[in-house]
JSON list of C-alpha atoms in Angstrom, two decimals:
[
{"chain": "A", "resi": 1, "resn": "MET", "atom": "CA", "xyz": [0.00, 0.00, 0.00]},
{"chain": "A", "resi": 2, "resn": "GLY", "atom": "CA", "xyz": [2.94, 2.30, 0.63]},
{"chain": "A", "resi": 3, "resn": "GLU", "atom": "CA", "xyz": [4.06, 1.78, -2.94]},
{"chain": "A", "resi": 4, "resn": "LEU", "atom": "CA", "xyz": [0.59, 2.63, -4.19]},
{"chain": "A", "resi": 5, "resn": "LEU", "atom": "CA", "xyz": [0.59, 5.88, -2.20]},
{"chain": "A", "resi": 6, "resn": "GLU", "atom": "CA", "xyz": [4.00, 6.72, -3.54]},
{"chain": "A", "resi": 7, "resn": "LEU", "atom": "CA", "xyz": [2.88, 5.98, -7.08]},
{"chain": "A", "resi": 8, "resn": "LEU", "atom": "CA", "xyz": [-0.29, 8.03, -6.54]},
{"chain": "A", "resi": 9, "resn": "ASP", "atom": "CA", "xyz": [1.69, 10.91, -5.05]},
{"chain": "A", "resi": 10, "resn": "MET", "atom": "CA", "xyz": [4.06, 10.69, -7.97]},
{"chain": "A", "resi": 11, "resn": "LYS", "atom": "CA", "xyz": [1.15, 10.84, -10.47]},
{"chain": "A", "resi": 12, "resn": "VAL", "atom": "CA", "xyz": [-0.38, 13.84, -8.65]},
{"chain": "A", "resi": 13, "resn": "LEU", "atom": "CA", "xyz": [3.00, 15.52, -8.63]},
{"chain": "A", "resi": 14, "resn": "VAL", "atom": "CA", "xyz": [3.46, 14.85, -12.37]},
{"chain": "A", "resi": 15, "resn": "ILE", "atom": "CA", "xyz": [-0.05, 16.12, -13.13]},
{"chain": "A", "resi": 16, "resn": "PHE", "atom": "CA", "xyz": [0.55, 19.21, -10.99]},
{"chain": "A", "resi": 17, "resn": "MET", "atom": "CA", "xyz": [3.92, 19.87, -12.64]},
{"chain": "A", "resi": 18, "resn": "THR", "atom": "CA", "xyz": [2.35, 19.35, -16.09]},
{"chain": "A", "resi": 19, "resn": "ALA", "atom": "CA", "xyz": [-0.42, 21.83, -15.23]},
{"chain": "A", "resi": 20, "resn": "VAL", "atom": "CA", "xyz": [2.12, 24.39, -13.99]},
{"chain": "A", "resi": 21, "resn": "LEU", "atom": "CA", "xyz": [4.25, 23.82, -17.09]},
{"chain": "A", "resi": 22, "resn": "LEU", "atom": "CA", "xyz": [1.20, 24.21, -19.33]},
{"chain": "A", "resi": 23, "resn": "LEU", "atom": "CA", "xyz": [0.23, 27.41, -17.47]},
{"chain": "A", "resi": 24, "resn": "PHE", "atom": "CA", "xyz": [3.75, 28.80, -17.93]},
{"chain": "A", "resi": 25, "resn": "LEU", "atom": "CA", "xyz": [3.68, 27.81, -21.62]},
{"chain": "A", "resi": 26, "resn": "ILE", "atom": "CA", "xyz": [0.39, 29.70, -22.11]},
{"chain": "A", "resi": 27, "resn": "LEU", "atom": "CA", "xyz": [1.86, 32.70, -20.26]},
{"chain": "A", "resi": 28, "resn": "VAL", "atom": "CA", "xyz": [4.97, 32.64, -22.46]},
{"chain": "A", "resi": 29, "resn": "ILE", "atom": "CA", "xyz": [2.81, 32.47, -25.63]},
{"chain": "A", "resi": 30, "resn": "VAL", "atom": "CA", "xyz": [0.67, 35.43, -24.46]},
{"chain": "A", "resi": 31, "resn": "LEU", "atom": "CA", "xyz": [3.75, 37.48, -23.57]},
{"chain": "A", "resi": 32, "resn": "TRP", "atom": "CA", "xyz": [5.42, 36.53, -26.85]},
{"chain": "A", "resi": 33, "resn": "SER", "atom": "CA", "xyz": [2.35, 37.70, -28.74]},
{"chain": "A", "resi": 34, "resn": "LYS", "atom": "CA", "xyz": [2.27, 41.04, -26.87]},
{"chain": "A", "resi": 35, "resn": "LEU", "atom": "CA", "xyz": [6.01, 41.51, -27.44]},
{"chain": "A", "resi": 36, "resn": "ASN", "atom": "CA", "xyz": [5.58, 40.94, -31.19]},
{"chain": "A", "resi": 37, "resn": "LYS", "atom": "CA", "xyz": [2.72, 43.44, -31.26]},
{"chain": "A", "resi": 38, "resn": "LEU", "atom": "CA", "xyz": [4.83, 46.04, -29.44]},
{"chain": "A", "resi": 39, "resn": "ARG", "atom": "CA", "xyz": [7.78, 45.34, -31.77]},
{"chain": "A", "resi": 40, "resn": "LYS", "atom": "CA", "xyz": [5.55, 45.91, -34.83]},
{"chain": "A", "resi": 41, "resn": "GLN", "atom": "CA", "xyz": [4.21, 49.18, -33.36]},
{"chain": "A", "resi": 42, "resn": "TYR", "atom": "CA", "xyz": [7.75, 50.32, -32.58]},
{"chain": "A", "resi": 43, "resn": "MET", "atom": "CA", "xyz": [8.97, 49.54, -36.10]},
{"chain": "A", "resi": 44, "resn": "ASN", "atom": "CA", "xyz": [5.94, 51.27, -37.63]},
{"chain": "A", "resi": 45, "resn": "MET", "atom": "CA", "xyz": [6.62, 54.32, -35.51]},
{"chain": "A", "resi": 46, "resn": "LEU", "atom": "CA", "xyz": [10.29, 54.46, -36.52]},
{"chain": "A", "resi": 47, "resn": "ASN", "atom": "CA", "xyz": [9.73, 53.68, -40.20]},
{"chain": "A", "resi": 48, "resn": "GLY", "atom": "CA", "xyz": [6.77, 55.97, -40.69]},
{"chain": "A", "resi": 49, "resn": "GLY", "atom": "CA", "xyz": [4.10, 53.33, -40.90]},
{"chain": "A", "resi": 50, "resn": "SER", "atom": "CA", "xyz": [1.96, 55.36, -38.48]},
{"chain": "A", "resi": 51, "resn": "ASP", "atom": "CA", "xyz": [0.94, 59.01, -38.42]},
{"chain": "A", "resi": 52, "resn": "LEU", "atom": "CA", "xyz": [4.06, 59.96, -36.46]},
{"chain": "A", "resi": 53, "resn": "ASN", "atom": "CA", "xyz": [7.48, 59.27, -37.97]},
{"chain": "A", "resi": 54, "resn": "ILE", "atom": "CA", "xyz": [10.00, 59.82, -35.19]},
{"chain": "A", "resi": 55, "resn": "GLU", "atom": "CA", "xyz": [13.03, 59.82, -37.47]},
{"chain": "A", "resi": 56, "resn": "GLU", "atom": "CA", "xyz": [11.58, 62.51, -39.74]},
{"chain": "A", "resi": 57, "resn": "ALA", "atom": "CA", "xyz": [10.43, 64.52, -36.71]},
{"chain": "A", "resi": 58, "resn": "LEU", "atom": "CA", "xyz": [13.92, 64.41, -35.19]},
{"chain": "A", "resi": 59, "resn": "ILE", "atom": "CA", "xyz": [15.51, 65.43, -38.49]},
{"chain": "A", "resi": 60, "resn": "ARG", "atom": "CA", "xyz": [13.05, 68.33, -38.81]},
{"chain": "A", "resi": 61, "resn": "ILE", "atom": "CA", "xyz": [13.75, 69.44, -35.24]},
{"chain": "A", "resi": 62, "resn": "GLN", "atom": "CA", "xyz": [17.51, 69.29, -35.86]},
{"chain": "A", "resi": 63, "resn": "GLU", "atom": "CA", "xyz": [17.15, 71.37, -39.05]},
{"chain": "A", "resi": 64, "resn": "GLN", "atom": "CA", "xyz": [15.05, 73.94, -37.21]},
{"chain": "A", "resi": 65, "resn": "ALA", "atom": "CA", "xyz": [17.60, 74.09, -34.39]},
{"chain": "A", "resi": 66, "resn": "THR", "atom": "CA", "xyz": [20.36, 74.73, -36.95]},
{"chain": "A", "resi": 67, "resn": "VAL", "atom": "CA", "xyz": [18.34, 77.53, -38.56]},
{"chain": "A", "resi": 68, "resn": "LEU", "atom": "CA", "xyz": [17.56, 79.05, -35.17]},
{"chain": "A", "resi": 69, "resn": "GLU", "atom": "CA", "xyz": [21.21, 78.90, -34.17]},
{"chain": "A", "resi": 70, "resn": "ALA", "atom": "CA", "xyz": [22.23, 80.71, -37.37]},
{"chain": "A", "resi": 71, "resn": "GLU", "atom": "CA", "xyz": [19.53, 83.33, -36.80]},
{"chain": "A", "resi": 72, "resn": "TYR", "atom": "CA", "xyz": [20.70, 83.75, -33.21]},
{"chain": "A", "resi": 73, "resn": "GLU", "atom": "CA", "xyz": [24.28, 84.37, -34.34]},
{"chain": "A", "resi": 74, "resn": "LYS", "atom": "CA", "xyz": [23.07, 86.85, -36.95]},
{"chain": "A", "resi": 75, "resn": "SER", "atom": "CA", "xyz": [20.96, 88.64, -34.33]},
{"chain": "A", "resi": 76, "resn": "GLN", "atom": "CA", "xyz": [23.90, 88.80, -31.94]},
{"chain": "A", "resi": 77, "resn": "GLN", "atom": "CA", "xyz": [26.05, 90.38, -34.66]},
{"chain": "A", "resi": 78, "resn": "GLN", "atom": "CA", "xyz": [23.29, 92.89, -35.46]},
{"chain": "A", "resi": 79, "resn": "ILE", "atom": "CA", "xyz": [22.92, 93.77, -31.78]},
{"chain": "A", "resi": 80, "resn": "ALA", "atom": "CA", "xyz": [26.68, 94.27, -31.45]},
{"chain": "A", "resi": 81, "resn": "GLY", "atom": "CA", "xyz": [26.62, 96.55, -34.51]},
{"chain": "A", "resi": 82, "resn": "ILE", "atom": "CA", "xyz": [23.70, 98.55, -33.15]},
{"chain": "A", "resi": 83, "resn": "MET", "atom": "CA", "xyz": [25.40, 98.90, -29.77]},
{"chain": "A", "resi": 84, "resn": "SER", "atom": "CA", "xyz": [28.61, 100.20, -31.35]},
{"chain": "A", "resi": 85, "resn": "ARG", "atom": "CA", "xyz": [26.63, 102.68, -33.49]},
{"chain": "A", "resi": 86, "resn": "MET", "atom": "CA", "xyz": [24.62, 103.80, -30.47]},
{"chain": "A", "resi": 87, "resn": "LYS", "atom": "CA", "xyz": [27.81, 104.74, -28.64]},
{"chain": "A", "resi": 88, "resn": "LYS", "atom": "CA", "xyz": [28.55, 107.17, -31.47]},
{"chain": "A", "resi": 89, "resn": "MET", "atom": "CA", "xyz": [25.01, 108.61, -31.59]},
{"chain": "A", "resi": 90, "resn": "LYS", "atom": "CA", "xyz": [24.72, 112.17, -30.36]},
{"chain": "A", "resi": 91, "resn": "SER", "atom": "CA", "xyz": [21.90, 111.34, -27.99]},
{"chain": "A", "resi": 92, "resn": "ASN", "atom": "CA", "xyz": [23.18, 112.80, -24.74]},
{"chain": "A", "resi": 93, "resn": "VAL", "atom": "CA", "xyz": [22.00, 116.37, -24.21]},
{"chain": "A", "resi": 94, "resn": "GLY", "atom": "CA", "xyz": [22.96, 118.80, -21.47]},
{"chain": "A", "resi": 95, "resn": "VAL", "atom": "CA", "xyz": [21.24, 122.18, -21.23]},
{"chain": "A", "resi": 96, "resn": "TYR", "atom": "CA", "xyz": [22.34, 125.12, -19.15]},
{"chain": "A", "resi": 97, "resn": "ARG", "atom": "CA", "xyz": [20.29, 128.35, -19.14]},
{"chain": "A", "resi": 98, "resn": "TYR", "atom": "CA", "xyz": [21.68, 131.57, -17.77]},
{"chain": "A", "resi": 99, "resn": "ASN", "atom": "CA", "xyz": [21.53, 135.34, -17.85]},
{"chain": "A", "resi": 100, "resn": "ALA", "atom": "CA", "xyz": [24.43, 136.54, -20.00]},
{"chain": "A", "resi": 101, "resn": "PHE", "atom": "CA", "xyz": [24.01, 140.13, -18.85]},
{"chain": "A", "resi": 102, "resn": "ALA", "atom": "CA", "xyz": [23.57, 140.44, -15.12]},
{"chain": "A", "resi": 103, "resn": "GLN", "atom": "CA", "xyz": [22.18, 143.98, -15.20]},
{"chain": "A", "resi": 104, "resn": "ASN", "atom": "CA", "xyz": [19.03, 143.26, -17.23]},
{"chain": "A", "resi": 105, "resn": "GLY", "atom": "CA", "xyz": [16.95, 140.40, -18.67]},
{"chain": "A", "resi": 106, "resn": "SER", "atom": "CA", "xyz": [16.37, 136.87, -17.50]},
{"chain": "A", "resi": 107, "resn": "ASP", "atom": "CA", "xyz": [17.76, 133.40, -18.22]},
{"chain": "A", "resi": 108, "resn": "LEU", "atom": "CA", "xyz": [17.28, 133.61, -21.98]},
{"chain": "A", "resi": 109, "resn": "SER", "atom": "CA", "xyz": [20.85, 132.71, -22.92]},
{"chain": "A", "resi": 110, "resn": "PHE", "atom": "CA", "xyz": [21.74, 129.04, -23.13]},
{"chain": "A", "resi": 111, "resn": "SER", "atom": "CA", "xyz": [24.41, 126.43, -23.79]},
{"chain": "A", "resi": 112, "resn": "VAL", "atom": "CA", "xyz": [23.37, 123.06, -25.13]},
{"chain": "A", "resi": 113, "resn": "ALA", "atom": "CA", "xyz": [25.82, 120.17, -25.39]},
{"chain": "A", "resi": 114, "resn": "VAL", "atom": "CA", "xyz": [24.82, 117.37, -27.80]},
{"chain": "A", "resi": 115, "resn": "LEU", "atom": "CA", "xyz": [27.30, 114.52, -27.32]},
{"chain": "A", "resi": 116, "resn": "ASP", "atom": "CA", "xyz": [27.76, 110.77, -27.70]},
{"chain": "A", "resi": 117, "resn": "ASP", "atom": "CA", "xyz": [28.89, 108.34, -25.01]},
{"chain": "A", "resi": 118, "resn": "GLU", "atom": "CA", "xyz": [32.54, 109.31, -25.54]},
{"chain": "A", "resi": 119, "resn": "LEU", "atom": "CA", "xyz": [31.70, 113.00, -25.10]},
{"chain": "A", "resi": 120, "resn": "ASP", "atom": "CA", "xyz": [32.19, 113.75, -28.80]},
{"chain": "A", "resi": 121, "resn": "GLY", "atom": "CA", "xyz": [29.78, 116.15, -30.51]},
{"chain": "A", "resi": 122, "resn": "VAL", "atom": "CA", "xyz": [28.96, 119.82, -30.41]},
{"chain": "A", "resi": 123, "resn": "VAL", "atom": "CA", "xyz": [28.09, 122.53, -27.90]},
{"chain": "A", "resi": 124, "resn": "LEU", "atom": "CA", "xyz": [25.70, 125.28, -29.05]},
{"chain": "A", "resi": 125, "resn": "THR", "atom": "CA", "xyz": [25.55, 128.59, -27.23]},
{"chain": "A", "resi": 126, "resn": "GLY", "atom": "CA", "xyz": [22.97, 131.32, -27.68]},
{"chain": "A", "resi": 127, "resn": "ILE", "atom": "CA", "xyz": [23.71, 134.72, -26.17]},
{"chain": "A", "resi": 128, "resn": "HIS", "atom": "CA", "xyz": [20.50, 136.74, -25.93]},
{"chain": "A", "resi": 129, "resn": "ASN", "atom": "CA", "xyz": [20.18, 140.49, -25.45]},
{"chain": "A", "resi": 130, "resn": "ARG", "atom": "CA", "xyz": [17.31, 142.89, -26.13]},
{"chain": "A", "resi": 131, "resn": "GLU", "atom": "CA", "xyz": [18.05, 143.48, -29.81]},
{"chain": "A", "resi": 132, "resn": "GLU", "atom": "CA", "xyz": [19.45, 140.16, -31.03]},
{"chain": "A", "resi": 133, "resn": "THR", "atom": "CA", "xyz": [20.65, 136.67, -30.24]},
{"chain": "A", "resi": 134, "resn": "TYR", "atom": "CA", "xyz": [24.04, 135.32, -31.24]},
{"chain": "A", "resi": 135, "resn": "VAL", "atom": "CA", "xyz": [24.42, 131.57, -31.69]},
{"chain": "A", "resi": 136, "resn": "TYR", "atom": "CA", "xyz": [27.79, 129.80, -31.62]},
{"chain": "A", "resi": 137, "resn": "ALA", "atom": "CA", "xyz": [28.69, 126.17, -32.27]},
{"chain": "A", "resi": 138, "resn": "LYS", "atom": "CA", "xyz": [31.91, 124.56, -31.08]},
{"chain": "A", "resi": 139, "resn": "PRO", "atom": "CA", "xyz": [33.00, 120.99, -31.81]},
{"chain": "A", "resi": 140, "resn": "VAL", "atom": "CA", "xyz": [33.70, 118.83, -28.78]},
{"chain": "A", "resi": 141, "resn": "SER", "atom": "CA", "xyz": [36.00, 115.80, -28.63]},
{"chain": "A", "resi": 142, "resn": "GLN", "atom": "CA", "xyz": [36.26, 113.77, -25.42]},
{"chain": "A", "resi": 143, "resn": "GLY", "atom": "CA", "xyz": [34.67, 116.61, -23.48]},
{"chain": "A", "resi": 144, "resn": "GLN", "atom": "CA", "xyz": [37.17, 119.20, -24.73]},
{"chain": "A", "resi": 145, "resn": "SER", "atom": "CA", "xyz": [37.18, 121.65, -27.64]},
{"chain": "A", "resi": 146, "resn": "GLU", "atom": "CA", "xyz": [39.92, 123.20, -29.71]},
{"chain": "A", "resi": 147, "resn": "TYR", "atom": "CA", "xyz": [38.12, 126.50, -29.06]},
{"chain": "A", "resi": 148, "resn": "VAL", "atom": "CA", "xyz": [38.00, 128.14, -25.65]},
{"chain": "A", "resi": 149, "resn": "LEU", "atom": "CA", "xyz": [34.92, 126.98, -23.79]},
{"chain": "A", "resi": 150, "resn": "SER", "atom": "CA", "xyz": [32.99, 129.38, -21.56]},
{"chain": "A", "resi": 151, "resn": "PRO", "atom": "CA", "xyz": [32.09, 128.28, -18.02]},
{"chain": "A", "resi": 152, "resn": "GLU", "atom": "CA", "xyz": [28.46, 127.85, -19.18]},
{"chain": "A", "resi": 153, "resn": "GLU", "atom": "CA", "xyz": [29.51, 125.59, -22.07]},
{"chain": "A", "resi": 154, "resn": "LYS", "atom": "CA", "xyz": [31.66, 123.56, -19.69]},
{"chain": "A", "resi": 155, "resn": "GLU", "atom": "CA", "xyz": [28.64, 123.25, -17.38]},
{"chain": "A", "resi": 156, "resn": "ALA", "atom": "CA", "xyz": [26.45, 121.97, -20.25]},
{"chain": "A", "resi": 157, "resn": "ILE", "atom": "CA", "xyz": [29.13, 119.36, -21.09]},
{"chain": "A", "resi": 158, "resn": "HIS", "atom": "CA", "xyz": [29.42, 118.48, -17.41]},
{"chain": "A", "resi": 159, "resn": "ARG", "atom": "CA", "xyz": [25.65, 117.89, -17.24]},
{"chain": "A", "resi": 160, "resn": "VAL", "atom": "CA", "xyz": [25.92, 115.37, -20.07]},
{"chain": "A", "resi": 161, "resn": "GLY", "atom": "CA", "xyz": [28.74, 113.59, -18.22]},
{"chain": "A", "resi": 162, "resn": "GLN", "atom": "CA", "xyz": [26.59, 113.37, -15.08]},
{"chain": "A", "resi": 163, "resn": "LYS", "atom": "CA", "xyz": [23.77, 111.58, -16.95]},
{"chain": "A", "resi": 164, "resn": "LYS", "atom": "CA", "xyz": [26.01, 108.72, -18.09]}
]
């Protein structure tokens, strides 16, 4: 009877192992099928078989990045050129009004300095009296002039220098 139990236990064990093996085989077949499906979808995606072609999209993105990089470099060069031209623009203005003749009148005389960032440009002076106004222009280079500058003209230039 002991041999019969051993034989029966052996048959149950073999049946159980066969069932487990069959279950694993079914699981492997299902997973194999899903893997093949995923592989086909992946290949379609890479080769353009679907609506989205990754390879073409990446190439397009790379081309756009190259164009944008070239445009960025061009813009940087343009900005540098504009900045260098702006330094030479006569956009800094200093105005000083005063009374040229202390005994009569009011602050109708003036000195106006129109300079760039390096204090190059011109200083205009208008001397006003009752009958007429005289206007003078003197070139300025680095805040100095080859002509003698009046204290009022120097003050107008100084006011430009203070704004910088």
